[in-house]
PDB file of C-alpha atoms in Angstrom:
ATOM      1  CA  UNK A   1     141.203  76.519  52.136  1.00  0.00           C
ATOM      2  CA  UNK A   2     141.775  77.634  55.673  1.00  0.00           C
ATOM      3  CA  UNK A   3     145.162  78.764  56.597  1.00  0.00           C
ATOM      4  CA  UNK A   4     147.296  77.040  59.309  1.00  0.00           C
ATOM      5  CA  UNK A   5     147.569  79.355  62.351  1.00  0.00           C
ATOM      6  CA  UNK A   6     151.210  80.373  63.184  1.00  0.00           C
ATOM      7  CA  UNK A   7     150.986  80.441  66.895  1.00  0.00           C
ATOM      8  CA  UNK A   8     153.237  83.108  68.315  1.00  0.00           C
ATOM      9  CA  UNK A   9     152.332  82.604  71.902  1.00  0.00           C
ATOM     10  CA  UNK A  10     153.526  78.862  71.656  1.00  0.00           C
ATOM     11  CA  UNK A  11     156.718  79.796  69.912  1.00  0.00           C
ATOM     12  CA  UNK A  12     157.544  82.539  72.290  1.00  0.00           C
ATOM     13  CA  UNK A  13     156.811  80.328  75.302  1.00  0.00           C
ATOM     14  CA  UNK A  14     159.223  77.783  73.878  1.00  0.00           C
ATOM     15  CA  UNK A  15     161.850  80.434  73.403  1.00  0.00           C
ATOM     16  CA  UNK A  16     161.411  81.724  76.871  1.00  0.00           C
ATOM     17  CA  UNK A  17     161.907  78.293  78.372  1.00  0.00           C
ATOM     18  CA  UNK A  18     165.104  77.834  76.294  1.00  0.00           C
ATOM     19  CA  UNK A  19     166.359  81.276  77.402  1.00  0.00           C
ATOM     20  CA  UNK A  20     165.625  80.424  81.097  1.00  0.00           C
ATOM     21  CA  UNK A  21     167.404  77.124  80.857  1.00  0.00           C
ATOM     22  CA  UNK A  22     170.484  78.848  79.370  1.00  0.00           C
ATOM     23  CA  UNK A  23     170.471  81.598  81.936  1.00  0.00           C
ATOM     24  CA  UNK A  24     170.232  78.803  84.774  1.00  0.00           C
ATOM     25  CA  UNK A  25     173.286  77.123  83.202  1.00  0.00           C
ATOM     26  CA  UNK A  26     175.245  80.231  82.663  1.00  0.00           C
ATOM     27  CA  UNK A  27     176.467  80.771  86.269  1.00  0.00           C
ATOM     28  CA  UNK A  28     175.483  84.516  86.237  1.00  0.00           C
ATOM     29  CA  UNK A  29     172.433  86.593  85.844  1.00  0.00           C
ATOM     30  CA  UNK A  30     172.396  88.855  82.774  1.00  0.00           C
ATOM     31  CA  UNK A  31     171.292  92.438  83.441  1.00  0.00           C
ATOM     32  CA  UNK A  32     168.690  94.365  81.466  1.00  0.00           C
ATOM     33  CA  UNK A  33     168.012  98.078  81.828  1.00  0.00           C
ATOM     34  CA  UNK A  34     164.943  99.663  80.356  1.00  0.00           C
ATOM     35  CA  UNK A  35     164.767 103.538  80.190  1.00  0.00           C
ATOM     36  CA  UNK A  36     161.254 104.886  80.199  1.00  0.00           C
ATOM     37  CA  UNK A  37     160.772 108.608  79.762  1.00  0.00           C
ATOM     38  CA  UNK A  38     157.277 110.117  80.537  1.00  0.00           C
ATOM     39  CA  UNK A  39     153.986 108.608  81.114  1.00  0.00           C
ATOM     40  CA  UNK A  40     152.912 107.096  77.865  1.00  0.00           C
ATOM     41  CA  UNK A  41     150.369 104.546  78.807  1.00  0.00           C
ATOM     42  CA  UNK A  42     151.140 101.880  76.069  1.00  0.00           C
ATOM     43  CA  UNK A  43     154.886 102.260  76.916  1.00  0.00           C
ATOM     44  CA  UNK A  44     154.263 101.644  80.506  1.00  0.00           C
ATOM     45  CA  UNK A  45     152.379  98.480  79.746  1.00  0.00           C
ATOM     46  CA  UNK A  46     155.028  97.158  77.351  1.00  0.00           C
ATOM     47  CA  UNK A  47     157.725  97.843  80.048  1.00  0.00           C
ATOM     48  CA  UNK A  48     155.891  95.936  82.725  1.00  0.00           C
ATOM     49  CA  UNK A  49     155.546  93.015  80.307  1.00  0.00           C
ATOM     50  CA  UNK A  50     159.234  93.128  79.567  1.00  0.00           C
ATOM     51  CA  UNK A  51     160.205  93.341  83.215  1.00  0.00           C
ATOM     52  CA  UNK A  52     157.957  90.398  84.077  1.00  0.00           C
ATOM     53  CA  UNK A  53     159.295  88.178  81.296  1.00  0.00           C
ATOM     54  CA  UNK A  54     162.801  89.014  82.194  1.00  0.00           C
ATOM     55  CA  UNK A  55     162.429  88.158  85.794  1.00  0.00           C
ATOM     56  CA  UNK A  56     160.789  84.853  84.827  1.00  0.00           C
ATOM     57  CA  UNK A  57     163.673  84.042  82.664  1.00  0.00           C
ATOM     58  CA  UNK A  58     166.210  84.733  85.481  1.00  0.00           C
ATOM     59  CA  UNK A  59     167.406  88.066  83.911  1.00  0.00           C
ATOM     60  CA  UNK A  60     167.931  90.923  86.333  1.00  0.00           C
ATOM     61  CA  UNK A  61     165.945  93.897  85.199  1.00  0.00           C
ATOM     62  CA  UNK A  62     166.132  97.475  86.226  1.00  0.00           C
ATOM     63  CA  UNK A  63     163.730 100.145  84.869  1.00  0.00           C
ATOM     64  CA  UNK A  64     164.972 103.712  84.853  1.00  0.00           C
ATOM     65  CA  UNK A  65     161.919 106.012  85.018  1.00  0.00           C
ATOM     66  CA  UNK A  66     162.415 109.540  84.077  1.00  0.00           C
ATOM     67  CA  UNK A  67     159.794 112.432  83.999  1.00  0.00           C
ATOM     68  CA  UNK A  68     158.589 113.720  80.773  1.00  0.00           C
ATOM     69  CA  UNK A  69     160.379 117.052  81.191  1.00  0.00           C
ATOM     70  CA  UNK A  70     163.792 115.142  81.254  1.00  0.00           C
ATOM     71  CA  UNK A  71     166.223 117.065  79.183  1.00  0.00           C
ATOM     72  CA  UNK A  72     168.469 115.601  76.476  1.00  0.00           C
ATOM     73  CA  UNK A  73     171.508 116.018  78.539  1.00  0.00           C
ATOM     74  CA  UNK A  74     170.062 114.345  81.608  1.00  0.00           C
ATOM     75  CA  UNK A  75     168.962 111.424  79.361  1.00  0.00           C
ATOM     76  CA  UNK A  76     172.272 110.951  77.647  1.00  0.00           C
ATOM     77  CA  UNK A  77     173.906 111.001  81.057  1.00  0.00           C
ATOM     78  CA  UNK A  78     171.659 108.243  82.224  1.00  0.00           C
ATOM     79  CA  UNK A  79     172.589 106.093  79.252  1.00  0.00           C
ATOM     80  CA  UNK A  80     176.251 106.735  79.648  1.00  0.00           C
ATOM     81  CA  UNK A  81     175.967 105.433  83.262  1.00  0.00           C
ATOM     82  CA  UNK A  82     174.354 102.233  82.008  1.00  0.00           C
ATOM     83  CA  UNK A  83     177.047 101.890  79.324  1.00  0.00           C
ATOM     84  CA  UNK A  84     179.696 101.973  82.134  1.00  0.00           C
ATOM     85  CA  UNK A  85     177.838  99.693  84.629  1.00  0.00           C
ATOM     86  CA  UNK A  86     179.408  96.167  84.383  1.00  0.00           C
ATOM     87  CA  UNK A  87     176.180  94.563  85.763  1.00  0.00           C
ATOM     88  CA  UNK A  88     174.141  95.707  82.818  1.00  0.00           C
ATOM     89  CA  UNK A  89     174.325  93.645  79.527  1.00  0.00           C
ATOM     90  CA  UNK A  90     171.518  95.028  77.753  1.00  0.00           C
ATOM     91  CA  UNK A  91     170.022  98.549  77.410  1.00  0.00           C
ATOM     92  CA  UNK A  92     166.680  99.354  75.916  1.00  0.00           C
ATOM     93  CA  UNK A  93     165.247 102.873  75.514  1.00  0.00           C
ATOM     94  CA  UNK A  94     161.507 102.618  75.254  1.00  0.00           C
ATOM     95  CA  UNK A  95     160.037 104.309  72.180  1.00  0.00           C
ATOM     96  CA  UNK A  96     158.430 106.728  71.399  1.00  0.00           C
ATOM     97  CA  UNK A  97     160.343 109.342  73.397  1.00  0.00           C
ATOM     98  CA  UNK A  98     158.664 112.695  74.295  1.00  0.00           C
ATOM     99  CA  UNK A  99     158.347 115.289  71.688  1.00  0.00           C
ATOM    100  CA  UNK A 100     161.489 117.418  71.415  1.00  0.00           C
ATOM    101  CA  UNK A 101     163.845 114.632  72.283  1.00  0.00           C
ATOM    102  CA  UNK A 102     166.538 113.791  69.670  1.00  0.00           C
ATOM    103  CA  UNK A 103     165.705 110.002  69.405  1.00  0.00           C
ATOM    104  CA  UNK A 104     168.560 109.164  66.977  1.00  0.00           C
ATOM    105  CA  UNK A 105     171.168 110.845  69.296  1.00  0.00           C
ATOM    106  CA  UNK A 106     169.793 108.911  72.219  1.00  0.00           C
ATOM    107  CA  UNK A 107     170.016 105.575  70.280  1.00  0.00           C
ATOM    108  CA  UNK A 108     173.500 106.321  69.089  1.00  0.00           C
ATOM    109  CA  UNK A 109     174.533 106.993  72.663  1.00  0.00           C
ATOM    110  CA  UNK A 110     173.929 103.336  73.617  1.00  0.00           C
ATOM    111  CA  UNK A 111     176.921 101.061  73.673  1.00  0.00           C
ATOM    112  CA  UNK A 112     176.365  98.916  70.450  1.00  0.00           C
ATOM    113  CA  UNK A 113     177.425  95.846  72.441  1.00  0.00           C
ATOM    114  CA  UNK A 114     174.396  96.521  74.851  1.00  0.00           C
ATOM    115  CA  UNK A 115     171.940  97.763  72.116  1.00  0.00           C
ATOM    116  CA  UNK A 116     169.460  94.733  72.660  1.00  0.00           C
ATOM    117  CA  UNK A 117     166.910  96.594  70.460  1.00  0.00           C
ATOM    118  CA  UNK A 118     169.365  96.444  67.573  1.00  0.00           C
ATOM    119  CA  UNK A 119     168.713 100.065  66.543  1.00  0.00           C
ATOM    120  CA  UNK A 120     172.293 101.538  66.860  1.00  0.00           C
ATOM    121  CA  UNK A 121     173.638 102.531  63.420  1.00  0.00           C
ATOM    122  CA  UNK A 122     176.553 100.126  63.911  1.00  0.00           C
ATOM    123  CA  UNK A 123     174.210  97.250  64.352  1.00  0.00           C
ATOM    124  CA  UNK A 124     171.959  98.354  61.544  1.00  0.00           C
ATOM    125  CA  UNK A 125     174.960  98.613  59.329  1.00  0.00           C
ATOM    126  CA  UNK A 126     176.247  95.143  60.194  1.00  0.00           C
ATOM    127  CA  UNK A 127     172.888  93.652  59.554  1.00  0.00           C
ATOM    128  CA  UNK A 128     172.669  95.344  56.171  1.00  0.00           C
ATOM    129  CA  UNK A 129     176.178  94.032  55.440  1.00  0.00           C
ATOM    130  CA  UNK A 130     175.140  90.549  56.227  1.00  0.00           C
ATOM    131  CA  UNK A 131     177.415  90.391  59.371  1.00  0.00           C
ATOM    132  CA  UNK A 132     174.697  90.872  62.055  1.00  0.00           C
ATOM    133  CA  UNK A 133     175.531  91.446  65.683  1.00  0.00           C
ATOM    134  CA  UNK A 134     172.446  92.422  67.707  1.00  0.00           C
ATOM    135  CA  UNK A 135     169.315  92.619  65.514  1.00  0.00           C
ATOM    136  CA  UNK A 136     165.892  94.070  66.142  1.00  0.00           C
ATOM    137  CA  UNK A 137     163.605  92.029  68.119  1.00  0.00           C
ATOM    138  CA  UNK A 138     160.494  92.162  66.040  1.00  0.00           C
ATOM    139  CA  UNK A 139     162.198  91.133  62.632  1.00  0.00           C
ATOM    140  CA  UNK A 140     164.018  88.360  64.567  1.00  0.00           C
ATOM    141  CA  UNK A 141     160.772  87.146  65.896  1.00  0.00           C
ATOM    142  CA  UNK A 142     159.230  87.098  62.347  1.00  0.00           C
ATOM    143  CA  UNK A 143     162.071  85.022  61.023  1.00  0.00           C
ATOM    144  CA  UNK A 144     161.698  82.585  64.003  1.00  0.00           C
ATOM    145  CA  UNK A 145     158.000  82.214  63.269  1.00  0.00           C
ATOM    146  CA  UNK A 146     158.643  81.530  59.679  1.00  0.00           C
ATOM    147  CA  UNK A 147     161.122  78.729  60.710  1.00  0.00           C
ATOM    148  CA  UNK A 148     158.772  77.319  63.265  1.00  0.00           C
ATOM    149  CA  UNK A 149     155.992  77.180  60.816  1.00  0.00           C
ATOM    150  CA  UNK A 150     158.287  75.365  58.230  1.00  0.00           C
ATOM    151  CA  UNK A 151     158.148  78.142  55.692  1.00  0.00           C
ATOM    152  CA  UNK A 152     160.903  77.883  53.095  1.00  0.00           C
ATOM    153  CA  UNK A 153     162.519  81.264  52.506  1.00  0.00           C
ATOM    154  CA  UNK A 154     165.315  80.198  50.104  1.00  0.00           C
ATOM    155  CA  UNK A 155     164.121  81.029  46.562  1.00  0.00           C
ATOM    156  CA  UNK A 156     160.886  82.391  47.928  1.00  0.00           C
ATOM    157  CA  UNK A 157     159.410  85.840  46.830  1.00  0.00           C
ATOM    158  CA  UNK A 158     158.952  87.949  49.835  1.00  0.00           C
ATOM    159  CA  UNK A 159     157.158  91.168  50.063  1.00  0.00           C
ATOM    160  CA  UNK A 160     157.680  93.391  53.123  1.00  0.00           C
ATOM    161  CA  UNK A 161     154.776  95.815  53.364  1.00  0.00           C
ATOM    162  CA  UNK A 162     156.296  98.765  55.248  1.00  0.00           C
ATOM    163  CA  UNK A 163     159.698 100.309  55.130  1.00  0.00           C
ATOM    164  CA  UNK A 164     160.344 101.453  58.817  1.00  0.00           C
ATOM    165  CA  UNK A 165     163.754 101.406  60.320  1.00  0.00           C
ATOM    166  CA  UNK A 166     162.424  99.228  63.138  1.00  0.00           C
ATOM    167  CA  UNK A 167     160.728  96.439  61.132  1.00  0.00           C
ATOM    168  CA  UNK A 168     160.629  96.726  57.410  1.00  0.00           C
ATOM    169  CA  UNK A 169     164.100  97.552  56.492  1.00  0.00           C
ATOM    170  CA  UNK A 170     165.919  95.288  58.894  1.00  0.00           C
ATOM    171  CA  UNK A 171     163.378  92.482  58.043  1.00  0.00           C
ATOM    172  CA  UNK A 172     164.268  92.862  54.291  1.00  0.00           C
ATOM    173  CA  UNK A 173     167.963  92.287  55.267  1.00  0.00           C
ATOM    174  CA  UNK A 174     167.211  89.330  57.180  1.00  0.00           C
ATOM    175  CA  UNK A 175     165.146  87.696  54.470  1.00  0.00           C
ATOM    176  CA  UNK A 176     167.704  88.527  51.883  1.00  0.00           C
ATOM    177  CA  UNK A 177     170.288  86.734  54.176  1.00  0.00           C
ATOM    178  CA  UNK A 178     167.928  83.806  54.189  1.00  0.00           C
ATOM    179  CA  UNK A 179     168.052  83.626  50.368  1.00  0.00           C
ATOM    180  CA  UNK A 180     164.597  85.071  49.665  1.00  0.00           C
ATOM    181  CA  UNK A 181     164.002  87.415  46.748  1.00  0.00           C
ATOM    182  CA  UNK A 182     162.811  90.558  48.562  1.00  0.00           C
ATOM    183  CA  UNK A 183     160.659  93.518  47.646  1.00  0.00           C
ATOM    184  CA  UNK A 184     159.831  96.469  50.076  1.00  0.00           C
ATOM    185  CA  UNK A 185     156.511  97.984  49.239  1.00  0.00           C
ATOM    186  CA  UNK A 186     155.106 101.162  50.559  1.00  0.00           C
ATOM    187  CA  UNK A 187     152.586 103.859  50.130  1.00  0.00           C
ATOM    188  CA  UNK A 188     154.152 104.956  46.856  1.00  0.00           C
ATOM    189  CA  UNK A 189     154.263 101.544  45.355  1.00  0.00           C
ATOM    190  CA  UNK A 190     152.261 101.220  42.149  1.00  0.00           C
ATOM    191  CA  UNK A 191     149.293  98.756  42.219  1.00  0.00           C
ATOM    192  CA  UNK A 192     150.120  97.660  45.778  1.00  0.00           C
ATOM    193  CA  UNK A 193     147.561  94.847  45.844  1.00  0.00           C
ATOM    194  CA  UNK A 194     149.112  93.319  42.676  1.00  0.00           C
ATOM    195  CA  UNK A 195     152.546  93.629  44.251  1.00  0.00           C
ATOM    196  CA  UNK A 196     151.442  91.786  47.484  1.00  0.00           C
ATOM    197  CA  UNK A 197     149.676  89.059  45.362  1.00  0.00           C
ATOM    198  CA  UNK A 198     153.107  88.104  44.065  1.00  0.00           C
ATOM    199  CA  UNK A 199     154.486  87.167  47.463  1.00  0.00           C
ATOM    200  CA  UNK A 200     155.047  83.624  48.737  1.00  0.00           C
ATOM    201  CA  UNK A 201     155.750  85.355  51.888  1.00  0.00           C
ATOM    202  CA  UNK A 202     153.856  88.602  52.762  1.00  0.00           C
ATOM    203  CA  UNK A 203     154.777  90.613  55.874  1.00  0.00           C
ATOM    204  CA  UNK A 204     152.469  93.604  56.737  1.00  0.00           C
ATOM    205  CA  UNK A 205     154.050  96.157  58.987  1.00  0.00           C
ATOM    206  CA  UNK A 206     152.294  99.480  58.129  1.00  0.00           C
ATOM    207  CA  UNK A 207     150.227 100.270  61.207  1.00  0.00           C
ATOM    208  CA  UNK A 208     146.914 100.667  59.223  1.00  0.00           C
ATOM    209  CA  UNK A 209     144.091  98.388  60.552  1.00  0.00           C
ATOM    210  CA  UNK A 210     142.999  95.539  58.144  1.00  0.00           C
ATOM    211  CA  UNK A 211     144.600  97.199  55.166  1.00  0.00           C
ATOM    212  CA  UNK A 212     145.514  93.974  53.653  1.00  0.00           C
ATOM    213  CA  UNK A 213     142.430  92.340  52.040  1.00  0.00           C
ATOM    214  CA  UNK A 214     141.790  88.746  50.909  1.00  0.00           C
ATOM    215  CA  UNK A 215     142.324  89.690  47.187  1.00  0.00           C
ATOM    216  CA  UNK A 216     145.806  90.947  48.109  1.00  0.00           C
ATOM    217  CA  UNK A 217     146.899  87.419  49.119  1.00  0.00           C
ATOM    218  CA  UNK A 218     148.478  84.773  46.913  1.00  0.00           C
ATOM    219  CA  UNK A 219     146.647  81.432  47.503  1.00  0.00           C
ATOM    220  CA  UNK A 220     148.754  79.339  49.817  1.00  0.00           C
ATOM    221  CA  UNK A 221     151.083  81.931  50.836  1.00  0.00           C
ATOM    222  CA  UNK A 222     152.473  82.737  54.347  1.00  0.00           C
ATOM    223  CA  UNK A 223     151.070  85.880  55.770  1.00  0.00           C
ATOM    224  CA  UNK A 224     152.878  87.494  58.901  1.00  0.00           C
ATOM    225  CA  UNK A 225     150.984  90.392  60.439  1.00  0.00           C
ATOM    226  CA  UNK A 226     153.297  92.644  62.474  1.00  0.00           C
ATOM    227  CA  UNK A 227     150.587  95.348  62.864  1.00  0.00           C
ATOM    228  CA  UNK A 228     148.650  95.990  66.121  1.00  0.00           C
ATOM    229  CA  UNK A 229     145.898  98.548  66.098  1.00  0.00           C
ATOM    230  CA  UNK A 230     143.347  99.269  68.889  1.00  0.00           C
ATOM    231  CA  UNK A 231     139.957 100.073  67.359  1.00  0.00           C
ATOM    232  CA  UNK A 232     137.492 102.583  68.771  1.00  0.00           C
ATOM    233  CA  UNK A 233     135.413  99.636  70.313  1.00  0.00           C
ATOM    234  CA  UNK A 234     138.505  98.391  72.086  1.00  0.00           C
ATOM    235  CA  UNK A 235     139.430  95.513  69.823  1.00  0.00           C
ATOM    236  CA  UNK A 236     142.954  94.835  68.850  1.00  0.00           C
ATOM    237  CA  UNK A 237     143.390  94.089  65.089  1.00  0.00           C
ATOM    238  CA  UNK A 238     146.441  93.811  62.812  1.00  0.00           C
ATOM    239  CA  UNK A 239     147.247  95.226  59.353  1.00  0.00           C
ATOM    240  CA  UNK A 240     145.646  92.205  57.762  1.00  0.00           C
ATOM    241  CA  UNK A 241     141.771  91.507  57.387  1.00  0.00           C
ATOM    242  CA  UNK A 242     142.389  88.201  59.249  1.00  0.00           C
ATOM    243  CA  UNK A 243     138.992  86.544  58.939  1.00  0.00           C
ATOM    244  CA  UNK A 244     139.005  86.969  55.107  1.00  0.00           C
ATOM    245  CA  UNK A 245     142.678  86.378  54.508  1.00  0.00           C
ATOM    246  CA  UNK A 246     142.796  83.207  56.478  1.00  0.00           C
ATOM    247  CA  UNK A 247     140.607  81.581  53.883  1.00  0.00           C
ATOM    248  CA  UNK A 248     143.223  82.299  51.112  1.00  0.00           C
ATOM    249  CA  UNK A 249     146.655  82.092  52.819  1.00  0.00           C
ATOM    250  CA  UNK A 250     148.405  78.867  53.523  1.00  0.00           C
ATOM    251  CA  UNK A 251     149.633  80.067  56.854  1.00  0.00           C
ATOM    252  CA  UNK A 252     148.913  83.145  58.849  1.00  0.00           C
ATOM    253  CA  UNK A 253     149.615  84.876  62.204  1.00  0.00           C
ATOM    254  CA  UNK A 254     146.811  86.242  64.357  1.00  0.00           C
ATOM    255  CA  UNK A 255     146.691  89.447  66.245  1.00  0.00           C
ATOM    256  CA  UNK A 256     146.896  89.373  69.226  1.00  0.00           C
ATOM    257  CA  UNK A 257     148.975  86.194  69.659  1.00  0.00           C
ATOM    258  CA  UNK A 258     151.314  86.355  66.630  1.00  0.00           C
ATOM    259  CA  UNK A 259     154.349  88.399  66.310  1.00  0.00           C
ATOM    260  CA  UNK A 260     153.866  90.467  69.630  1.00  0.00           C
ATOM    261  CA  UNK A 261     154.901  87.670  72.029  1.00  0.00           C
ATOM    262  CA  UNK A 262     157.884  86.852  69.895  1.00  0.00           C
ATOM    263  CA  UNK A 263     159.165  90.428  70.138  1.00  0.00           C
ATOM    264  CA  UNK A 264     159.422  90.125  73.975  1.00  0.00           C
ATOM    265  CA  UNK A 265     161.011  86.673  73.819  1.00  0.00           C
ATOM    266  CA  UNK A 266     163.543  87.800  71.281  1.00  0.00           C
ATOM    267  CA  UNK A 267     164.527  90.702  73.558  1.00  0.00           C
ATOM    268  CA  UNK A 268     165.379  88.167  76.222  1.00  0.00           C
ATOM    269  CA  UNK A 269     167.438  86.142  73.862  1.00  0.00           C
ATOM    270  CA  UNK A 270     169.217  89.293  72.608  1.00  0.00           C
ATOM    271  CA  UNK A 271     170.061  90.106  76.322  1.00  0.00           C
ATOM    272  CA  UNK A 272     171.437  86.703  76.950  1.00  0.00           C
ATOM    273  CA  UNK A 273     173.493  86.976  73.624  1.00  0.00           C
ATOM    274  CA  UNK A 274     174.878  90.350  74.619  1.00  0.00           C
ATOM    275  CA  UNK A 275     175.834  88.978  78.132  1.00  0.00           C
ATOM    276  CA  UNK A 276     177.702  85.976  76.862  1.00  0.00           C
ATOM    277  CA  UNK A 277     179.597  88.040  74.403  1.00  0.00           C
ATOM    278  CA  UNK A 278     180.611  90.523  77.071  1.00  0.00           C
ATOM    279  CA  UNK A 279     181.341  88.019  79.939  1.00  0.00           C
ATOM    280  CA  UNK A 280     182.378  84.814  78.371  1.00  0.00           C
ATOM    281  CA  UNK A 281     184.188  85.987  75.230  1.00  0.00           C
TER     282      UNK A 281
END
């Protein structure tokens, strides 16, 4: 058996076309502000990608670049200014922040109605409560990929490997809302491979290259690989041993070309959602 490939690039391209069409029909250009502190190379690449995607969708984007030595007070003031700016519908603070910065305080300073990353405690709480407002982009992208691949979540046993506040925990809430039976597995889970083998849907989000092996996979299951790891030889690989696992799974995402493109596309959708709620409500 060879798994069906879940094409994140194609799904993301379709979503970006949809967002662009809705922006064109809206009669206004949503505004997205990205705050980048420091010179982290990967963060700079991600910000350029987001800027380009937003412009192509008709979203006005502004990048606030601050030096690495920016203090907490100055950073919070920059966020308050964006909260008060009526032309800005979405605010994203690029993570990770420099060492010494109180990241939770920075996230909590963002207006929840403009929190297009979905990380503000108010948005996290609403998601956990089953009344989502703005939700994290990567978990949202995973759910969209499952739907695009025709994967049934209702009644399915879903295992989320990883318990981060950015992916694992919000994704568990979204799967639960989609009527899956959800287990969050992590480094202290007993017999982790056996737990994963129980899954009809397995989502790997641990940040460890090729941790999930073929004998961890239930035959015919859907495998979503959220991880992206750069190896010493320059290759990008996920948390799943793709070549071996695709011979067991029923459907699987590649790395790159799986979840990553959907994260950016969902950021655009979140920005448009925030804009309509602020301007049209």
